Amino acid sequence: MLILGIDTSCDDTSAAIVEDGCRIVSNVVSSQNEIHTKYGGIVPELASRRHIEMIWPVVKETMDKAGTNFKDISAIAVTHGPGLIGSLLVGVCFAKSISYSQKIPMVAVNHLEGHMISIFLENTPEFPFIGLVVSGGHTSIYLVEGFGQYTEIGRTRDDAAGEAYDKVAKLLGFGYPGGPIIDKLASEGNPEAIAFPRSTLKESHDFSFSGLKTSVLNYTKKHPDAKKEDIAASFQEAVVDVLVNRVIEVAEIKGVKEVVLSGGVAANSGLRERISQITSEKGMKAYLPSLHLCTDNAAMVAAVGFHLFNRGEVANYSLNPRAYLPLGSADGQP
Ligand code: KG4
Ligand code: ZN
């Protein structure tokens, strides 16, 4: 069964064809980095305009690469949230038009669920597992008991980890996205040079990254000649410490041996190395998607769409995008 996935949640226009929820036939991502880099962050209005220009060429390219026609597609899976409302609107309107004109059912996908199950495009972790979705907009830990069965155990109370990376890169004078730039710089610096704070919120499994970001800002003001490599490495060390400690803590409390990372920050080399090392020391297993499946892509959306379609969860034409769209139920128990 072939599903056409469409994702325009943020600043990348993406379309993909995925077979049976796990085999990527084609996956095209048109990045907008060159548009936003000079602003040090995403400009929402520019993002939506670019999506309008790119949506049809990107869908056409993915169909051509896959050698498919609309008549071969069983369902269209489109991200309807969370994300930038203007960006989401482009994907949702496009999906509705294709669905209506070509008489193809449409399913509405939560972008976070896409990240969460992106690993199934390459691997097959066993349920239940602990899923960490760590991106530019979100940082949350879930207990995942099956497709569509997510309990949120902890989330960020302020900035997402990726957002902290982007803001730190901006204050160090670099462009957007900051994550890959800081990651590379960190490999040339000393992670112990500066003791940035690790926020540990008691009585919860939540995260907080805004204090760390402010601390980097204050440090750079006080030490204008400090090596940027050391600032990057010490900042990254703090982020990785917090993320990895939380994931392991939650996995141990829940008695779960497998952890799955996803989202743009899961591409971080320091995070990948540390989680792999600690899980292997503890007899656990870490699953990490390939780098191009960590960042936004429509293949993960098509994968979720396969499961929704099989469960009969088809959307109708009153579907609207939603900037805020939580995933799963919340866990009241720390
Ligand atoms: O998942 P994603 O493509 O979009 C959202 O859904 O937010 O994640 C983008 C985020 C950006 O904040 C970017 O700076 C960050 O992921 N990122 C990284 C790395 N690559 C991308 N952060 C740290 N290290 C990286 N290598
Ligand atoms: Zn994302």
Tab-separated table of C-alpha atoms and ligand atoms in Angstrom:
chain	number	residue	atom	x	y	z
A	1	MET	CA	0.000	0.000	0.000
A	2	LEU	CA	1.450	3.360	-1.080
A	3	ILE	CA	0.878	6.502	0.992
A	4	LEU	CA	1.754	10.011	-0.190
A	5	GLY	CA	3.058	12.028	2.783
A	6	ILE	CA	3.137	15.839	2.888
A	7	ASP	CA	4.835	17.942	5.565
A	8	THR	CA	4.933	21.754	5.621
A	9	SER	CA	4.896	22.208	9.383
A	10	CYS	CA	7.863	24.517	9.681
A	11	ASP	CA	10.448	25.656	7.138
A	12	ASP	CA	10.959	22.610	4.914
A	13	THR	CA	8.582	21.584	2.135
A	14	SER	CA	8.563	17.805	1.935
A	15	ALA	CA	6.694	15.039	0.133
A	16	ALA	CA	7.307	11.291	0.188
A	17	ILE	CA	5.920	8.003	-1.005
A	18	VAL	CA	6.154	5.192	1.561
A	19	GLU	CA	5.110	1.588	1.086
A	20	ASP	CA	3.358	-0.279	3.911
A	21	GLY	CA	4.445	2.277	6.498
A	22	CYS	CA	8.082	1.218	6.478
A	23	ARG	CA	9.712	1.313	3.025
A	24	ILE	CA	10.665	4.697	1.597
A	25	VAL	CA	10.059	4.741	-2.153
A	26	SER	CA	10.914	8.433	-2.496
A	27	ASN	CA	11.414	11.308	-0.054
A	28	VAL	CA	12.010	14.870	-1.245
A	29	VAL	CA	12.845	17.731	1.125
A	30	SER	CA	13.171	21.297	-0.113
A	31	SER	CA	15.055	23.256	2.541
A	32	GLN	CA	14.465	26.956	3.186
A	33	ASN	CA	17.667	27.451	5.174
A	34	GLU	CA	19.119	29.961	2.731
A	35	ILE	CA	16.030	32.175	3.175
A	36	HIS	CA	16.048	32.233	6.971
A	37	THR	CA	19.751	32.039	7.804
A	38	LYS	CA	20.362	35.794	7.625
A	39	TYR	CA	17.605	36.376	10.199
A	40	GLY	CA	19.047	33.834	12.659
A	41	GLY	CA	15.662	32.075	12.835
A	42	ILE	CA	12.554	31.260	10.830
A	43	VAL	CA	10.470	34.161	9.517
A	44	PRO	CA	6.963	32.601	9.427
A	45	GLU	CA	5.579	34.751	6.602
A	46	LEU	CA	8.536	33.959	4.346
A	47	ALA	CA	8.201	30.270	5.207
A	48	SER	CA	4.542	30.076	4.122
A	49	ARG	CA	5.210	31.952	0.890
A	50	ARG	CA	8.025	29.574	-0.010
A	51	HIS	CA	5.819	26.545	0.773
A	52	ILE	CA	3.250	27.858	-1.724
A	53	GLU	CA	5.947	28.067	-4.412
A	54	MET	CA	7.464	24.676	-3.630
A	55	ILE	CA	4.574	22.374	-2.717
A	56	TRP	CA	3.605	21.291	-6.221
A	57	PRO	CA	7.208	20.905	-7.573
A	58	VAL	CA	8.124	18.862	-4.469
A	59	VAL	CA	5.072	16.574	-4.725
A	60	LYS	CA	5.656	16.142	-8.460
A	61	GLU	CA	9.330	15.319	-7.903
A	62	THR	CA	8.544	12.675	-5.294
A	63	MET	CA	5.876	11.097	-7.551
A	64	ASP	CA	8.257	11.116	-10.534
A	65	LYS	CA	11.103	9.608	-8.503
A	66	ALA	CA	8.801	6.858	-7.260
A	67	GLY	CA	7.418	6.341	-10.781
A	68	THR	CA	3.888	6.588	-9.363
A	69	ASN	CA	0.660	8.154	-10.440
A	70	PHE	CA	-2.181	9.423	-8.232
A	71	LYS	CA	-4.145	6.260	-9.097
A	72	ASP	CA	-1.457	4.165	-7.319
A	73	ILE	CA	-1.840	6.090	-4.039
A	74	SER	CA	-4.122	4.619	-1.341
A	75	ALA	CA	-4.156	7.696	0.920
A	76	ILE	CA	-2.664	11.160	1.353
A	77	ALA	CA	-1.167	11.777	4.803
A	78	VAL	CA	-0.734	15.422	5.697
A	79	THR	CA	0.710	17.100	8.791
A	80	HIS	CA	-2.048	19.233	10.362
A	81	GLY	CA	-0.085	20.282	13.478
A	82	PRO	CA	1.737	21.301	15.531
A	83	GLY	CA	3.735	23.953	13.698
A	84	LEU	CA	3.587	27.384	12.105
A	85	ILE	CA	-0.031	27.987	11.183
A	86	GLY	CA	0.649	29.620	7.801
A	87	SER	CA	3.048	26.832	6.840
A	88	LEU	CA	0.639	24.081	7.927
A	89	LEU	CA	-2.194	25.729	6.001
A	90	VAL	CA	-0.340	25.309	2.697
A	91	GLY	CA	0.108	21.545	3.160
A	92	VAL	CA	-3.417	20.975	4.442
A	93	CYS	CA	-5.063	22.973	1.602
A	94	PHE	CA	-2.918	21.214	-0.981
A	95	ALA	CA	-3.744	17.770	0.443
A	96	LYS	CA	-7.470	18.573	0.479
A	97	SER	CA	-7.368	19.683	-3.166
A	98	ILE	CA	-5.585	16.531	-4.318
A	99	SER	CA	-7.811	14.355	-2.158
A	100	TYR	CA	-10.986	15.948	-3.571
A	101	SER	CA	-9.934	16.148	-7.207
A	102	GLN	CA	-8.330	12.693	-7.381
A	103	LYS	CA	-10.789	10.986	-4.985
A	104	ILE	CA	-8.037	9.753	-2.656
A	105	PRO	CA	-8.775	9.482	1.087
A	106	MET	CA	-6.859	11.877	3.333
A	107	VAL	CA	-5.500	11.261	6.843
A	108	ALA	CA	-4.370	13.971	9.294
A	109	VAL	CA	-1.009	13.385	10.972
A	110	ASN	CA	0.471	14.886	14.131
A	111	HIS	CA	4.022	15.958	13.221
A	112	LEU	CA	5.322	14.744	16.603
A	113	GLU	CA	3.999	11.257	15.937
A	114	GLY	CA	5.883	11.396	12.650
A	115	HIS	CA	9.150	12.058	14.476
A	116	MET	CA	8.336	9.433	17.098
A	117	ILE	CA	7.905	6.600	14.616
A	118	SER	CA	10.452	7.758	12.022
A	119	ILE	CA	12.705	4.968	13.293
A	120	PHE	CA	10.341	2.354	11.779
A	121	LEU	CA	11.473	3.468	8.319
A	122	GLU	CA	14.817	1.807	9.092
A	123	ASN	CA	14.460	-0.377	12.151
A	124	THR	CA	11.953	-2.196	14.361
A	125	PRO	CA	12.236	-1.377	18.076
A	126	GLU	CA	9.979	-3.377	20.352
A	127	PHE	CA	7.100	-1.838	22.272
A	128	PRO	CA	7.069	-0.517	24.913
A	129	PHE	CA	9.926	1.935	24.459
A	130	ILE	CA	10.862	5.380	25.719
A	131	GLY	CA	10.693	7.939	22.924
A	132	LEU	CA	12.501	11.268	23.111
A	133	VAL	CA	11.299	13.784	20.525
A	134	VAL	CA	13.855	16.574	20.509
A	135	SER	CA	13.528	19.210	17.815
A	136	GLY	CA	13.382	22.939	17.165
A	137	GLY	CA	9.839	23.199	18.484
A	138	HIS	CA	9.571	20.325	20.981
A	139	THR	CA	11.422	18.415	23.655
A	140	SER	CA	9.265	15.677	25.175
A	141	ILE	CA	9.673	12.171	26.578
A	142	TYR	CA	6.977	9.550	25.957
A	143	LEU	CA	6.209	6.032	26.975
A	144	VAL	CA	5.293	4.384	23.664
A	145	GLU	CA	3.205	1.222	24.012
A	146	GLY	CA	2.169	0.787	20.389
A	147	PHE	CA	1.373	2.803	17.263
A	148	GLY	CA	-0.947	5.559	18.410
A	149	GLN	CA	-0.358	4.778	22.114
A	150	TYR	CA	1.709	7.577	23.611
A	151	THR	CA	1.898	8.838	27.176
A	152	GLU	CA	3.844	12.048	27.679
A	153	ILE	CA	6.089	11.691	30.733
A	154	GLY	CA	7.923	15.011	30.537
A	155	ARG	CA	8.268	18.069	28.338
A	156	THR	CA	10.129	21.332	28.178
A	157	ARG	CA	8.640	24.147	30.210
A	158	ASP	CA	10.230	26.845	28.056
A	159	ASP	CA	12.610	26.525	25.098
A	160	ALA	CA	12.956	23.347	23.062
A	161	ALA	CA	16.518	21.993	22.924
A	162	GLY	CA	16.802	22.849	19.206
A	163	GLU	CA	15.548	26.354	19.909
A	164	ALA	CA	18.305	26.752	22.522
A	165	TYR	CA	20.852	25.613	19.911
A	166	ASP	CA	19.477	28.107	17.389
A	167	LYS	CA	19.496	30.979	19.897
A	168	VAL	CA	23.019	30.218	21.147
A	169	ALA	CA	24.253	30.076	17.539
A	170	LYS	CA	22.614	33.430	16.867
A	171	LEU	CA	24.215	35.082	19.877
A	172	LEU	CA	27.599	33.693	18.829
A	173	GLY	CA	27.061	35.356	15.450
A	174	PHE	CA	26.106	32.328	13.336
A	175	GLY	CA	23.137	31.711	11.040
A	176	TYR	CA	20.127	29.382	11.107
A	177	PRO	CA	19.825	26.466	11.811
A	178	GLY	CA	22.264	26.707	14.683
A	179	GLY	CA	22.301	23.045	15.715
A	180	PRO	CA	24.635	21.687	13.021
A	181	ILE	CA	26.946	24.734	13.365
A	182	ILE	CA	27.282	24.406	17.151
A	183	ASP	CA	27.650	20.636	16.827
A	184	LYS	CA	30.625	21.046	14.480
A	185	LEU	CA	32.185	23.831	16.564
A	186	ALA	CA	31.762	21.732	19.728
A	187	SER	CA	33.942	18.982	18.260
A	188	GLU	CA	36.845	21.465	18.266
A	189	GLY	CA	36.342	22.794	21.832
A	190	ASN	CA	36.721	21.682	25.432
A	191	PRO	CA	33.402	20.486	26.932
A	192	GLU	CA	34.709	21.104	30.449
A	193	ALA	CA	35.928	24.655	29.801
A	194	ILE	CA	32.786	26.318	31.203
A	195	ALA	CA	30.409	24.885	33.822
A	196	PHE	CA	27.047	25.885	32.362
A	197	PRO	CA	24.011	24.984	34.530
A	198	ARG	CA	22.096	21.708	34.172
A	199	SER	CA	18.538	22.399	35.151
A	200	THR	CA	16.959	19.544	37.097
A	201	LEU	CA	13.314	20.180	37.865
A	202	LYS	CA	12.411	18.310	41.004
A	203	GLU	CA	9.201	16.272	41.265
A	204	SER	CA	8.846	16.048	37.490
A	205	HIS	CA	10.533	14.720	34.382
A	206	ASP	CA	10.272	18.063	32.609
A	207	PHE	CA	13.068	20.012	30.959
A	208	SER	CA	14.055	23.671	30.989
A	209	PHE	CA	16.603	25.171	28.611
A	210	SER	CA	16.027	28.900	28.879
A	211	GLY	CA	18.297	29.309	31.950
A	212	LEU	CA	21.122	27.598	30.085
A	213	LYS	CA	20.645	29.893	27.096
A	214	THR	CA	20.703	32.978	29.367
A	215	SER	CA	23.785	31.665	31.085
A	216	VAL	CA	25.569	31.379	27.711
A	217	LEU	CA	24.482	34.936	26.903
A	218	ASN	CA	25.815	36.275	30.219
A	219	TYR	CA	29.067	34.375	29.808
A	220	THR	CA	29.690	35.756	26.321
A	221	LYS	CA	29.046	39.296	27.586
A	222	LYS	CA	31.490	38.851	30.468
A	223	HIS	CA	34.108	37.038	28.379
A	224	PRO	CA	33.984	38.542	24.886
A	225	ASP	CA	37.288	36.911	23.969
A	226	ALA	CA	36.356	33.390	25.046
A	227	LYS	CA	36.885	30.696	22.429
A	228	LYS	CA	33.599	30.042	20.616
A	229	GLU	CA	34.596	26.387	20.294
A	230	ASP	CA	34.758	26.067	24.101
A	231	ILE	CA	31.420	27.839	24.567
A	232	ALA	CA	29.827	25.530	21.966
A	233	ALA	CA	31.366	22.383	23.490
A	234	SER	CA	30.403	23.334	27.068
A	235	PHE	CA	26.867	24.292	26.026
A	236	GLN	CA	26.456	21.027	24.122
A	237	GLU	CA	27.783	19.059	27.080
A	238	ALA	CA	25.103	20.623	29.320
A	239	VAL	CA	22.288	19.879	26.831
A	240	VAL	CA	23.446	16.294	26.308
A	241	ASP	CA	23.802	15.694	30.072
A	242	VAL	CA	20.252	16.867	30.738
A	243	LEU	CA	18.653	14.963	27.845
A	244	VAL	CA	20.487	11.691	28.398
A	245	ASN	CA	20.059	11.681	32.192
A	246	ARG	CA	16.318	12.256	31.857
A	247	VAL	CA	15.850	9.545	29.251
A	248	ILE	CA	17.756	6.966	31.282
A	249	GLU	CA	15.969	7.988	34.503
A	250	VAL	CA	12.538	7.587	32.871
A	251	ALA	CA	13.487	4.294	31.199
A	252	GLU	CA	14.627	2.892	34.568
A	253	ILE	CA	11.495	4.071	36.388
A	254	LYS	CA	9.245	2.561	33.715
A	255	GLY	CA	11.350	-0.620	33.521
A	256	VAL	CA	11.871	-0.218	29.771
A	257	LYS	CA	15.059	-1.324	28.012
A	258	GLU	CA	14.726	0.342	24.611
A	259	VAL	CA	14.957	4.062	23.893
A	260	VAL	CA	14.259	5.782	20.589
A	261	LEU	CA	15.486	9.269	19.738
A	262	SER	CA	13.956	11.464	17.048
A	263	GLY	CA	13.725	15.066	15.822
A	264	GLY	CA	16.387	17.432	14.492
A	265	VAL	CA	18.507	17.458	17.665
A	266	ALA	CA	18.712	13.638	17.524
A	267	ALA	CA	21.159	14.319	14.657
A	268	ASN	CA	23.575	15.791	17.213
A	269	SER	CA	26.844	13.883	17.306
A	270	GLY	CA	27.421	14.413	21.049
A	271	LEU	CA	23.933	13.207	21.935
A	272	ARG	CA	24.163	10.165	19.652
A	273	GLU	CA	27.524	9.145	21.064
A	274	ARG	CA	26.514	9.557	24.725
A	275	ILE	CA	23.136	7.811	24.512
A	276	SER	CA	24.709	4.889	22.637
A	277	GLN	CA	27.472	4.576	25.238
A	278	ILE	CA	25.252	4.812	28.345
A	279	THR	CA	22.552	2.480	27.038
A	280	SER	CA	25.143	-0.136	26.167
A	281	GLU	CA	26.735	0.170	29.643
A	282	LYS	CA	23.316	-0.337	31.211
A	283	GLY	CA	22.269	-3.269	29.015
A	284	MET	CA	19.710	-1.122	27.211
A	285	LYS	CA	19.382	-0.391	23.506
A	286	ALA	CA	19.261	3.008	21.776
A	287	TYR	CA	17.695	3.448	18.339
A	288	LEU	CA	18.794	6.471	16.326
A	289	PRO	CA	17.336	7.357	12.916
A	290	SER	CA	19.745	8.295	10.112
A	291	LEU	CA	20.497	12.010	10.085
A	292	HIS	CA	18.156	12.829	7.165
A	293	LEU	CA	15.268	11.158	9.008
A	294	CYS	CA	15.932	13.078	12.250
A	295	THR	CA	15.161	16.446	10.658
A	296	ASP	CA	11.772	17.199	9.122
A	297	ASN	CA	10.683	14.930	6.297
A	298	ALA	CA	7.431	13.653	4.814
A	299	ALA	CA	8.421	9.964	4.877
A	300	MET	CA	7.704	9.878	8.630
A	301	VAL	CA	4.320	11.497	7.978
A	302	ALA	CA	3.451	8.880	5.353
A	303	ALA	CA	4.509	6.144	7.821
A	304	VAL	CA	2.065	7.424	10.448
A	305	GLY	CA	-0.559	7.821	7.707
A	306	PHE	CA	-0.336	4.101	6.923
A	307	HIS	CA	-1.318	3.180	10.492
A	308	LEU	CA	-4.091	5.797	10.677
A	309	PHE	CA	-5.532	4.653	7.358
A	310	ASN	CA	-5.448	1.004	8.449
A	311	ARG	CA	-7.352	1.975	11.596
A	312	GLY	CA	-9.937	3.771	9.439
A	313	GLU	CA	-9.061	7.199	10.835
A	314	VAL	CA	-9.795	9.164	7.679
A	315	ALA	CA	-10.086	12.975	7.798
A	316	ASN	CA	-12.863	15.009	6.184
A	317	TYR	CA	-12.719	18.346	4.386
A	318	SER	CA	-13.418	20.349	7.529
A	319	LEU	CA	-9.811	19.558	8.558
A	320	ASN	CA	-7.987	22.644	9.790
A	321	PRO	CA	-4.338	23.073	10.752
A	322	ARG	CA	-3.512	23.495	14.434
A	323	ALA	CA	-0.455	25.387	15.696
A	324	TYR	CA	-0.787	23.652	19.064
A	325	LEU	CA	-1.509	19.921	18.936
A	326	PRO	CA	-0.342	17.739	21.827
A	327	LEU	CA	0.432	14.071	21.243
A	328	GLY	CA	-1.048	11.298	23.359
A	329	SER	CA	-2.141	11.536	26.975
A	330	ALA	CA	-0.249	13.162	29.821
A	331	ASP	CA	1.247	11.118	32.633
A	332	GLY	CA	0.496	12.621	36.016
A	333	GLN	CA	2.990	10.388	37.799
A	334	PRO	CA	6.596	11.591	37.959
B	1	KG4	O1	12.886	18.243	13.589
B	1	KG4	P1	13.353	19.508	12.977
B	1	KG4	O2	13.899	19.452	11.563
B	1	KG4	O3	12.222	20.592	12.952
B	1	KG4	C1	11.291	20.754	13.983
B	1	KG4	O4	10.296	20.003	13.988
B	1	KG4	O5	11.570	21.622	14.833
B	1	KG4	O6	14.448	20.134	13.970
B	1	KG4	C2	15.125	21.300	13.668
B	1	KG4	C3	16.018	21.623	14.847
B	1	KG4	C4	16.702	22.989	14.722
B	1	KG4	O7	16.538	23.676	15.956
B	1	KG4	C5	18.164	22.614	14.486
B	1	KG4	O8	19.072	23.586	14.963
B	1	KG4	C6	18.262	21.311	15.237
B	1	KG4	O9	17.051	20.650	14.992
B	1	KG4	N1	19.386	20.482	14.778
B	1	KG4	C7	20.440	20.138	15.561
B	1	KG4	C8	21.336	19.408	14.747
B	1	KG4	N2	20.788	19.313	13.495
B	1	KG4	C9	19.590	19.976	13.525
B	1	KG4	N3	20.698	20.414	16.846
B	1	KG4	C10	21.860	19.953	17.361
B	1	KG4	N4	22.762	19.255	16.638
B	1	KG4	C11	22.547	18.964	15.340
B	1	KG4	N5	23.462	18.269	14.639
B	2	ZN	ZN	9.973	18.383	13.230
